[in-house]
Amino acid sequence: MFRRIMTVTAALAVCAATAFAGDDDVSRRWAVIAGMNLSCPTTASVERSPRDAGNIAAFASPQCNVMLEYYLPQQHFSVVGGYNAETVQWFDSKVDATMQNIVLGARYYPLSKRFALQPYASLMTNINVAGRHVRSSMSGWNADDSYERNSTISLPRVSIAPTVGVDCYIFSSLALEFQYGFPLAIDGKAHVATTCNGRPDVYRMRSNMHRHNIQIGLKATFPFRFTSADGNNLFTLIEMALGIYDPADEPKRETKKERRRMKLGRVLDSY
């Protein structure tokens, strides 16, 4: 299984390296990005019972995002807008809430468009259009203890997110997109109070709703192009999927050092 994953990774790298080989005229007007994202909130302070097991904060279940990108006449800039949903959770999803965000922002691409790998930096604004206040109360068992947990969550109306990412073009107009962001919540708060076995001690968790966010998506750029190099890449991927072709079976190219060593060996053998 691991070998197959490495093989697929190698094939994608080859496709990315050859997608724009010899092509200096890459025209992009706009793009559609569809994928999923995962968020993990930070915690500002924790007073936790050692008997109260479970992750305080973790990445929640993935949510969808759909974005539109428009490339500005300036070569290295674009504007981005769209929708994403974010679920934040604490205590193994026993306390969670979901934001419905309208997203607006701008990106900067430092490299020329002819490169298949396109890193970028961006500044995004997430505007939560869903309800802001979530309250919940629950009780349960953990090991030999019973516990009661009360939570009050005020979802931020606005979050500012510095992000970095990379577009990896498999074909001329199709890329895999990977992005990491850190949305900084404005006026977001979460308070969770837990009591165990009815004891008077209260264990509290507080979060300011800042969070880590990871996005993975598929990006299609327009005008859409499909070149002969794209056809070769697609054929290679199909062969790999059918088990006909394996990049590991390709003969390794000799380095200059190896060629010099072989020439020297032939000279010595002639004596």
PDB file of C-alpha atoms in Angstrom, residues 3-252:
ATOM      1  CA  ARG A   3       4.617   1.603  -2.303  1.00  0.00           C
ATOM      2  CA  ARG A   4       1.469   2.382  -4.306  1.00  0.00           C
ATOM      3  CA  ILE A   5       1.055   5.732  -2.524  1.00  0.00           C
ATOM      4  CA  MET A   6       4.679   6.615  -3.258  1.00  0.00           C
ATOM      5  CA  THR A   7       4.192   5.590  -6.887  1.00  0.00           C
ATOM      6  CA  VAL A   8       1.116   7.808  -7.292  1.00  0.00           C
ATOM      7  CA  THR A   9       2.968  10.686  -5.615  1.00  0.00           C
ATOM      8  CA  ALA A  10       5.861  10.254  -8.021  1.00  0.00           C
ATOM      9  CA  ALA A  11       3.506  10.244 -10.994  1.00  0.00           C
ATOM     10  CA  LEU A  12       1.800  13.442  -9.846  1.00  0.00           C
ATOM     11  CA  ALA A  13       5.207  15.059  -9.417  1.00  0.00           C
ATOM     12  CA  VAL A  14       6.158  14.073 -12.964  1.00  0.00           C
ATOM     13  CA  CYS A  15       2.875  15.471 -14.293  1.00  0.00           C
ATOM     14  CA  ALA A  16       3.428  18.719 -12.404  1.00  0.00           C
ATOM     15  CA  ALA A  17       6.951  19.000 -13.744  1.00  0.00           C
ATOM     16  CA  THR A  18       5.880  18.478 -17.364  1.00  0.00           C
ATOM     17  CA  ALA A  19       2.511  20.265 -17.385  1.00  0.00           C
ATOM     18  CA  PHE A  20       3.954  23.529 -18.699  1.00  0.00           C
ATOM     19  CA  ALA A  21       7.235  22.313 -20.194  1.00  0.00           C
ATOM     20  CA  GLY A  22       8.218  24.743 -22.921  1.00  0.00           C
ATOM     21  CA  ASP A  23       5.041  26.769 -22.495  1.00  0.00           C
ATOM     22  CA  ASP A  24       5.678  30.415 -21.674  1.00  0.00           C
ATOM     23  CA  ASP A  25       2.224  31.654 -22.673  1.00  0.00           C
ATOM     24  CA  VAL A  26      -0.068  30.609 -19.803  1.00  0.00           C
ATOM     25  CA  SER A  27      -3.293  32.580 -19.864  1.00  0.00           C
ATOM     26  CA  ARG A  28      -5.604  32.483 -16.839  1.00  0.00           C
ATOM     27  CA  ARG A  29      -8.602  34.743 -16.381  1.00  0.00           C
ATOM     28  CA  TRP A  30     -10.501  33.086 -13.553  1.00  0.00           C
ATOM     29  CA  ALA A  31     -10.782  29.799 -11.668  1.00  0.00           C
ATOM     30  CA  VAL A  32     -13.190  27.601  -9.724  1.00  0.00           C
ATOM     31  CA  ILE A  33     -11.977  25.864  -6.555  1.00  0.00           C
ATOM     32  CA  ALA A  34     -13.953  23.112  -4.827  1.00  0.00           C
ATOM     33  CA  GLY A  35     -12.809  21.026  -1.887  1.00  0.00           C
ATOM     34  CA  MET A  36     -12.969  20.497   1.835  1.00  0.00           C
ATOM     35  CA  ASN A  37     -11.494  22.107   4.925  1.00  0.00           C
ATOM     36  CA  LEU A  38     -10.808  21.109   8.511  1.00  0.00           C
ATOM     37  CA  SER A  39     -10.571  23.445  11.508  1.00  0.00           C
ATOM     38  CA  CYS A  40      -9.080  23.017  14.969  1.00  0.00           C
ATOM     39  CA  PRO A  41      -9.673  25.768  17.559  1.00  0.00           C
ATOM     40  CA  THR A  42      -7.013  26.952  19.971  1.00  0.00           C
ATOM     41  CA  THR A  43      -7.599  27.073  23.718  1.00  0.00           C
ATOM     42  CA  ALA A  44      -6.830  30.163  25.774  1.00  0.00           C
ATOM     43  CA  SER A  45      -6.899  28.463  29.191  1.00  0.00           C
ATOM     44  CA  VAL A  46      -7.709  25.027  30.597  1.00  0.00           C
ATOM     45  CA  GLU A  47      -8.470  23.719  34.079  1.00  0.00           C
ATOM     46  CA  ARG A  48      -8.981  20.039  33.486  1.00  0.00           C
ATOM     47  CA  SER A  49      -9.751  17.049  35.678  1.00  0.00           C
ATOM     48  CA  PRO A  50      -7.231  14.212  35.190  1.00  0.00           C
ATOM     49  CA  ARG A  51     -10.179  11.794  35.065  1.00  0.00           C
ATOM     50  CA  ASP A  52     -11.863  13.688  32.252  1.00  0.00           C
ATOM     51  CA  ALA A  53     -10.328  11.928  29.239  1.00  0.00           C
ATOM     52  CA  GLY A  54     -10.564  13.012  25.628  1.00  0.00           C
ATOM     53  CA  ASN A  55      -8.917  15.628  23.430  1.00  0.00           C
ATOM     54  CA  ILE A  56      -9.802  19.135  24.512  1.00  0.00           C
ATOM     55  CA  ALA A  57      -9.541  20.441  20.942  1.00  0.00           C
ATOM     56  CA  ALA A  58      -8.996  18.564  17.693  1.00  0.00           C
ATOM     57  CA  PHE A  59      -9.669  18.816  13.980  1.00  0.00           C
ATOM     58  CA  ALA A  60     -13.385  18.393  13.403  1.00  0.00           C
ATOM     59  CA  SER A  61     -15.100  16.558  10.559  1.00  0.00           C
ATOM     60  CA  PRO A  62     -14.347  18.035   7.103  1.00  0.00           C
ATOM     61  CA  GLN A  63     -16.657  20.654   5.631  1.00  0.00           C
ATOM     62  CA  CYS A  64     -17.066  21.839   2.038  1.00  0.00           C
ATOM     63  CA  ASN A  65     -15.803  25.020   0.416  1.00  0.00           C
ATOM     64  CA  VAL A  66     -16.483  26.498  -3.033  1.00  0.00           C
ATOM     65  CA  MET A  67     -14.473  29.491  -4.246  1.00  0.00           C
ATOM     66  CA  LEU A  68     -14.147  31.696  -7.324  1.00  0.00           C
ATOM     67  CA  GLU A  69     -10.848  33.368  -8.185  1.00  0.00           C
ATOM     68  CA  TYR A  70     -10.297  36.242 -10.602  1.00  0.00           C
ATOM     69  CA  TYR A  71      -6.775  37.031 -11.827  1.00  0.00           C
ATOM     70  CA  LEU A  72      -6.026  40.751 -11.934  1.00  0.00           C
ATOM     71  CA  PRO A  73      -4.195  42.343 -14.878  1.00  0.00           C
ATOM     72  CA  GLN A  74      -1.172  42.607 -12.583  1.00  0.00           C
ATOM     73  CA  GLN A  75       0.477  39.234 -13.142  1.00  0.00           C
ATOM     74  CA  HIS A  76       0.987  38.193  -9.530  1.00  0.00           C
ATOM     75  CA  PHE A  77      -2.330  39.142  -7.883  1.00  0.00           C
ATOM     76  CA  SER A  78      -5.854  37.749  -7.741  1.00  0.00           C
ATOM     77  CA  VAL A  79      -9.044  38.237  -5.741  1.00  0.00           C
ATOM     78  CA  VAL A  80     -10.913  35.298  -4.212  1.00  0.00           C
ATOM     79  CA  GLY A  81     -14.437  34.905  -2.905  1.00  0.00           C
ATOM     80  CA  GLY A  82     -16.890  32.160  -2.068  1.00  0.00           C
ATOM     81  CA  TYR A  83     -18.355  30.027   0.700  1.00  0.00           C
ATOM     82  CA  ASN A  84     -17.038  27.643   3.294  1.00  0.00           C
ATOM     83  CA  ALA A  85     -18.376  25.927   6.364  1.00  0.00           C
ATOM     84  CA  GLU A  86     -16.223  25.440   9.457  1.00  0.00           C
ATOM     85  CA  THR A  87     -16.912  23.096  12.339  1.00  0.00           C
ATOM     86  CA  VAL A  88     -15.017  23.596  15.592  1.00  0.00           C
ATOM     87  CA  GLN A  89     -15.100  21.018  18.355  1.00  0.00           C
ATOM     88  CA  TRP A  90     -13.821  20.260  21.815  1.00  0.00           C
ATOM     89  CA  PHE A  91     -13.794  17.145  24.005  1.00  0.00           C
ATOM     90  CA  ASP A  92     -14.024  14.603  21.157  1.00  0.00           C
ATOM     91  CA  SER A  93     -16.952  16.393  19.441  1.00  0.00           C
ATOM     92  CA  LYS A  94     -19.091  16.420  22.601  1.00  0.00           C
ATOM     93  CA  VAL A  95     -19.050  20.209  22.284  1.00  0.00           C
ATOM     94  CA  ASP A  96     -19.116  21.631  18.752  1.00  0.00           C
ATOM     95  CA  ALA A  97     -20.505  24.384  16.555  1.00  0.00           C
ATOM     96  CA  THR A  98     -20.536  25.165  12.822  1.00  0.00           C
ATOM     97  CA  MET A  99     -19.998  28.490  11.076  1.00  0.00           C
ATOM     98  CA  GLN A 100     -21.330  29.314   7.604  1.00  0.00           C
ATOM     99  CA  ASN A 101     -18.818  31.732   6.109  1.00  0.00           C
ATOM    100  CA  ILE A 102     -18.843  34.090   3.156  1.00  0.00           C
ATOM    101  CA  VAL A 103     -15.174  34.424   2.233  1.00  0.00           C
ATOM    102  CA  LEU A 104     -13.438  37.375   0.553  1.00  0.00           C
ATOM    103  CA  GLY A 105      -9.744  37.999   0.086  1.00  0.00           C
ATOM    104  CA  ALA A 106      -6.711  38.506  -2.141  1.00  0.00           C
ATOM    105  CA  ARG A 107      -3.768  36.342  -3.150  1.00  0.00           C
ATOM    106  CA  TYR A 108      -0.205  37.037  -4.200  1.00  0.00           C
ATOM    107  CA  TYR A 109       1.653  34.569  -6.446  1.00  0.00           C
ATOM    108  CA  PRO A 110       5.419  35.265  -6.441  1.00  0.00           C
ATOM    109  CA  LEU A 111       6.300  33.017  -9.417  1.00  0.00           C
ATOM    110  CA  SER A 112       5.600  33.355 -13.117  1.00  0.00           C
ATOM    111  CA  LYS A 113       2.488  31.535 -14.339  1.00  0.00           C
ATOM    112  CA  ARG A 114       4.580  29.225 -16.507  1.00  0.00           C
ATOM    113  CA  PHE A 115       5.696  27.261 -13.426  1.00  0.00           C
ATOM    114  CA  ALA A 116       3.624  24.194 -12.544  1.00  0.00           C
ATOM    115  CA  LEU A 117       4.010  24.774  -8.799  1.00  0.00           C
ATOM    116  CA  GLN A 118       2.394  28.053  -7.763  1.00  0.00           C
ATOM    117  CA  PRO A 119       2.924  28.975  -4.086  1.00  0.00           C
ATOM    118  CA  TYR A 120       0.916  31.902  -2.797  1.00  0.00           C
ATOM    119  CA  ALA A 121       0.225  34.019   0.271  1.00  0.00           C
ATOM    120  CA  SER A 122      -3.173  35.531   0.935  1.00  0.00           C
ATOM    121  CA  LEU A 123      -5.246  37.475   3.412  1.00  0.00           C
ATOM    122  CA  MET A 124      -8.845  36.288   3.768  1.00  0.00           C
ATOM    123  CA  THR A 125     -11.903  37.606   5.585  1.00  0.00           C
ATOM    124  CA  ASN A 126     -14.499  35.105   6.824  1.00  0.00           C
ATOM    125  CA  ILE A 127     -17.965  36.542   7.516  1.00  0.00           C
ATOM    126  CA  ASN A 128     -20.171  34.148   9.487  1.00  0.00           C
ATOM    127  CA  VAL A 129     -23.765  34.449   8.283  1.00  0.00           C
ATOM    128  CA  ALA A 130     -25.161  31.708  10.557  1.00  0.00           C
ATOM    129  CA  GLY A 131     -26.364  32.090  14.126  1.00  0.00           C
ATOM    130  CA  ARG A 132     -23.747  33.188  16.616  1.00  0.00           C
ATOM    131  CA  HIS A 133     -24.798  31.777  19.986  1.00  0.00           C
ATOM    132  CA  VAL A 134     -24.818  28.082  20.860  1.00  0.00           C
ATOM    133  CA  ARG A 135     -25.575  26.685  24.322  1.00  0.00           C
ATOM    134  CA  SER A 136     -25.555  23.041  25.317  1.00  0.00           C
ATOM    135  CA  SER A 137     -25.729  20.882  28.413  1.00  0.00           C
ATOM    136  CA  MET A 138     -24.934  17.191  28.653  1.00  0.00           C
ATOM    137  CA  SER A 139     -24.009  14.441  31.094  1.00  0.00           C
ATOM    138  CA  GLY A 140     -22.292  11.106  30.685  1.00  0.00           C
ATOM    139  CA  TRP A 141     -19.824   8.560  31.998  1.00  0.00           C
ATOM    140  CA  ASN A 142     -16.061   8.544  31.605  1.00  0.00           C
ATOM    141  CA  ALA A 143     -14.239   5.504  33.027  1.00  0.00           C
ATOM    142  CA  ASP A 144     -15.720   5.130  36.534  1.00  0.00           C
ATOM    143  CA  ASP A 145     -16.870   8.724  36.853  1.00  0.00           C
ATOM    144  CA  SER A 146     -19.996  10.561  35.852  1.00  0.00           C
ATOM    145  CA  TYR A 147     -19.710  14.107  34.621  1.00  0.00           C
ATOM    146  CA  GLU A 148     -21.864  17.054  33.610  1.00  0.00           C
ATOM    147  CA  ARG A 149     -20.737  19.558  30.996  1.00  0.00           C
ATOM    148  CA  ASN A 150     -22.209  22.960  30.147  1.00  0.00           C
ATOM    149  CA  SER A 151     -20.990  25.077  27.244  1.00  0.00           C
ATOM    150  CA  THR A 152     -21.609  28.565  25.934  1.00  0.00           C
ATOM    151  CA  ILE A 153     -20.233  29.469  22.502  1.00  0.00           C
ATOM    152  CA  SER A 154     -20.307  32.870  20.805  1.00  0.00           C
ATOM    153  CA  LEU A 155     -19.220  32.312  17.220  1.00  0.00           C
ATOM    154  CA  PRO A 156     -17.280  35.212  15.682  1.00  0.00           C
ATOM    155  CA  ARG A 157     -19.102  37.296  13.127  1.00  0.00           C
ATOM    156  CA  VAL A 158     -15.794  38.132  11.393  1.00  0.00           C
ATOM    157  CA  SER A 159     -12.434  36.339  11.239  1.00  0.00           C
ATOM    158  CA  ILE A 160      -9.260  37.583   9.533  1.00  0.00           C
ATOM    159  CA  ALA A 161      -7.141  34.745   8.160  1.00  0.00           C
ATOM    160  CA  PRO A 162      -3.527  35.024   6.957  1.00  0.00           C
ATOM    161  CA  THR A 163      -2.917  31.970   4.772  1.00  0.00           C
ATOM    162  CA  VAL A 164      -0.250  30.268   2.675  1.00  0.00           C
ATOM    163  CA  GLY A 165      -0.782  27.622   0.046  1.00  0.00           C
ATOM    164  CA  VAL A 166       0.351  26.050  -3.197  1.00  0.00           C
ATOM    165  CA  ASP A 167      -1.328  25.084  -6.471  1.00  0.00           C
ATOM    166  CA  CYS A 168       0.179  21.953  -8.003  1.00  0.00           C
ATOM    167  CA  TYR A 169      -0.818  21.814 -11.677  1.00  0.00           C
ATOM    168  CA  ILE A 170      -1.289  18.242 -12.874  1.00  0.00           C
ATOM    169  CA  PHE A 171      -2.584  19.499 -16.217  1.00  0.00           C
ATOM    170  CA  SER A 172      -2.428  22.911 -17.852  1.00  0.00           C
ATOM    171  CA  SER A 173      -5.787  24.011 -16.414  1.00  0.00           C
ATOM    172  CA  LEU A 174      -6.259  21.613 -13.499  1.00  0.00           C
ATOM    173  CA  ALA A 175      -4.440  21.786 -10.174  1.00  0.00           C
ATOM    174  CA  LEU A 176      -4.485  20.324  -6.703  1.00  0.00           C
ATOM    175  CA  GLU A 177      -4.621  23.080  -4.090  1.00  0.00           C
ATOM    176  CA  PHE A 178      -3.261  22.829  -0.536  1.00  0.00           C
ATOM    177  CA  GLN A 179      -3.736  25.680   1.920  1.00  0.00           C
ATOM    178  CA  TYR A 180      -3.075  26.429   5.583  1.00  0.00           C
ATOM    179  CA  GLY A 181      -4.635  29.393   7.349  1.00  0.00           C
ATOM    180  CA  PHE A 182      -4.969  30.738  10.854  1.00  0.00           C
ATOM    181  CA  PRO A 183      -8.301  32.594  11.169  1.00  0.00           C
ATOM    182  CA  LEU A 184      -8.151  35.177  13.952  1.00  0.00           C
ATOM    183  CA  ALA A 185     -11.613  35.526  15.445  1.00  0.00           C
ATOM    184  CA  ILE A 186     -13.006  38.960  16.282  1.00  0.00           C
ATOM    185  CA  ASP A 187     -15.231  38.765  19.356  1.00  0.00           C
ATOM    186  CA  GLY A 188     -15.386  34.964  19.452  1.00  0.00           C
ATOM    187  CA  LYS A 189     -15.678  33.155  22.790  1.00  0.00           C
ATOM    188  CA  ALA A 190     -16.245  29.627  24.034  1.00  0.00           C
ATOM    189  CA  HIS A 191     -16.627  28.571  27.669  1.00  0.00           C
ATOM    190  CA  VAL A 192     -17.018  24.970  28.806  1.00  0.00           C
ATOM    191  CA  ALA A 193     -17.512  23.984  32.463  1.00  0.00           C
ATOM    192  CA  THR A 194     -17.278  20.359  33.626  1.00  0.00           C
ATOM    193  CA  THR A 195     -18.131  18.841  37.030  1.00  0.00           C
ATOM    194  CA  CYS A 196     -17.388  15.221  37.981  1.00  0.00           C
ATOM    195  CA  ASN A 197     -19.502  13.035  40.316  1.00  0.00           C
ATOM    196  CA  GLY A 198     -21.428  16.062  41.499  1.00  0.00           C
ATOM    197  CA  ARG A 199     -18.374  17.472  43.274  1.00  0.00           C
ATOM    198  CA  PRO A 200     -18.198  21.248  43.783  1.00  0.00           C
ATOM    199  CA  ASP A 201     -14.946  21.515  41.782  1.00  0.00           C
ATOM    200  CA  VAL A 202     -15.518  22.953  38.302  1.00  0.00           C
ATOM    201  CA  TYR A 203     -13.044  22.375  35.501  1.00  0.00           C
ATOM    202  CA  ARG A 204     -13.167  25.128  32.903  1.00  0.00           C
ATOM    203  CA  MET A 205     -11.975  25.532  29.333  1.00  0.00           C
ATOM    204  CA  ARG A 206     -11.920  28.861  27.536  1.00  0.00           C
ATOM    205  CA  SER A 207     -11.229  29.551  23.854  1.00  0.00           C
ATOM    206  CA  ASN A 208     -11.021  32.805  21.920  1.00  0.00           C
ATOM    207  CA  MET A 209     -12.030  30.913  18.736  1.00  0.00           C
ATOM    208  CA  HIS A 210      -8.752  31.448  16.875  1.00  0.00           C
ATOM    209  CA  ARG A 211      -8.188  28.274  14.882  1.00  0.00           C
ATOM    210  CA  HIS A 212      -5.990  26.301  12.514  1.00  0.00           C
ATOM    211  CA  ASN A 213      -7.569  25.636   9.142  1.00  0.00           C
ATOM    212  CA  ILE A 214      -6.424  23.237   6.426  1.00  0.00           C
ATOM    213  CA  GLN A 215      -7.985  23.210   2.953  1.00  0.00           C
ATOM    214  CA  ILE A 216      -7.547  20.672   0.160  1.00  0.00           C
ATOM    215  CA  GLY A 217      -9.246  21.222  -3.171  1.00  0.00           C
ATOM    216  CA  LEU A 218      -9.342  20.834  -6.929  1.00  0.00           C
ATOM    217  CA  LYS A 219      -8.839  23.970  -9.000  1.00  0.00           C
ATOM    218  CA  ALA A 220      -9.908  24.482 -12.637  1.00  0.00           C
ATOM    219  CA  THR A 221      -8.707  27.592 -14.475  1.00  0.00           C
ATOM    220  CA  PHE A 222     -10.338  29.255 -17.476  1.00  0.00           C
ATOM    221  CA  PRO A 223     -10.005  29.585 -20.425  1.00  0.00           C
ATOM    222  CA  PHE A 224      -9.705  25.816 -20.079  1.00  0.00           C
ATOM    223  CA  ARG A 225      -6.849  24.203 -22.034  1.00  0.00           C
ATOM    224  CA  PHE A 226      -5.861  20.607 -22.709  1.00  0.00           C
ATOM    225  CA  THR A 227      -2.521  20.234 -24.496  1.00  0.00           C
ATOM    226  CA  SER A 228      -0.667  17.277 -25.952  1.00  0.00           C
ATOM    227  CA  ALA A 229       1.513  17.201 -22.819  1.00  0.00           C
ATOM    228  CA  ASP A 230      -1.680  16.938 -20.752  1.00  0.00           C
ATOM    229  CA  GLY A 231      -2.740  13.979 -22.902  1.00  0.00           C
ATOM    230  CA  ASN A 232       0.583  12.241 -22.212  1.00  0.00           C
ATOM    231  CA  ASN A 233       0.205  12.890 -18.482  1.00  0.00           C
ATOM    232  CA  LEU A 234      -3.341  11.519 -18.488  1.00  0.00           C
ATOM    233  CA  PHE A 235      -2.196   8.431 -20.376  1.00  0.00           C
ATOM    234  CA  THR A 236       0.563   7.903 -17.774  1.00  0.00           C
ATOM    235  CA  LEU A 237      -1.902   8.164 -14.884  1.00  0.00           C
ATOM    236  CA  ILE A 238      -4.274   5.658 -16.551  1.00  0.00           C
ATOM    237  CA  GLU A 239      -1.404   3.227 -17.096  1.00  0.00           C
ATOM    238  CA  MET A 240      -0.435   3.538 -13.437  1.00  0.00           C
ATOM    239  CA  ALA A 241      -4.020   2.994 -12.282  1.00  0.00           C
ATOM    240  CA  LEU A 242      -4.142  -0.218 -14.371  1.00  0.00           C
ATOM    241  CA  GLY A 243      -0.762  -1.354 -13.060  1.00  0.00           C
ATOM    242  CA  ILE A 244       0.828  -1.246 -16.533  1.00  0.00           C
ATOM    243  CA  TYR A 245       3.406   1.433 -15.728  1.00  0.00           C
ATOM    244  CA  ASP A 246       5.516   2.122 -12.663  1.00  0.00           C
ATOM    245  CA  PRO A 247       7.892   5.152 -12.539  1.00  0.00           C
ATOM    246  CA  ALA A 248      10.195   3.124 -10.301  1.00  0.00           C
ATOM    247  CA  ASP A 249      10.933   0.826 -13.269  1.00  0.00           C
ATOM    248  CA  GLU A 250      12.335   3.686 -15.336  1.00  0.00           C
ATOM    249  CA  PRO A 251      16.129   3.503 -15.785  1.00  0.00           C
ATOM    250  CA  LYS A 252      17.919   6.098 -13.723  1.00  0.00           C
TER     251      LYS A 252
END
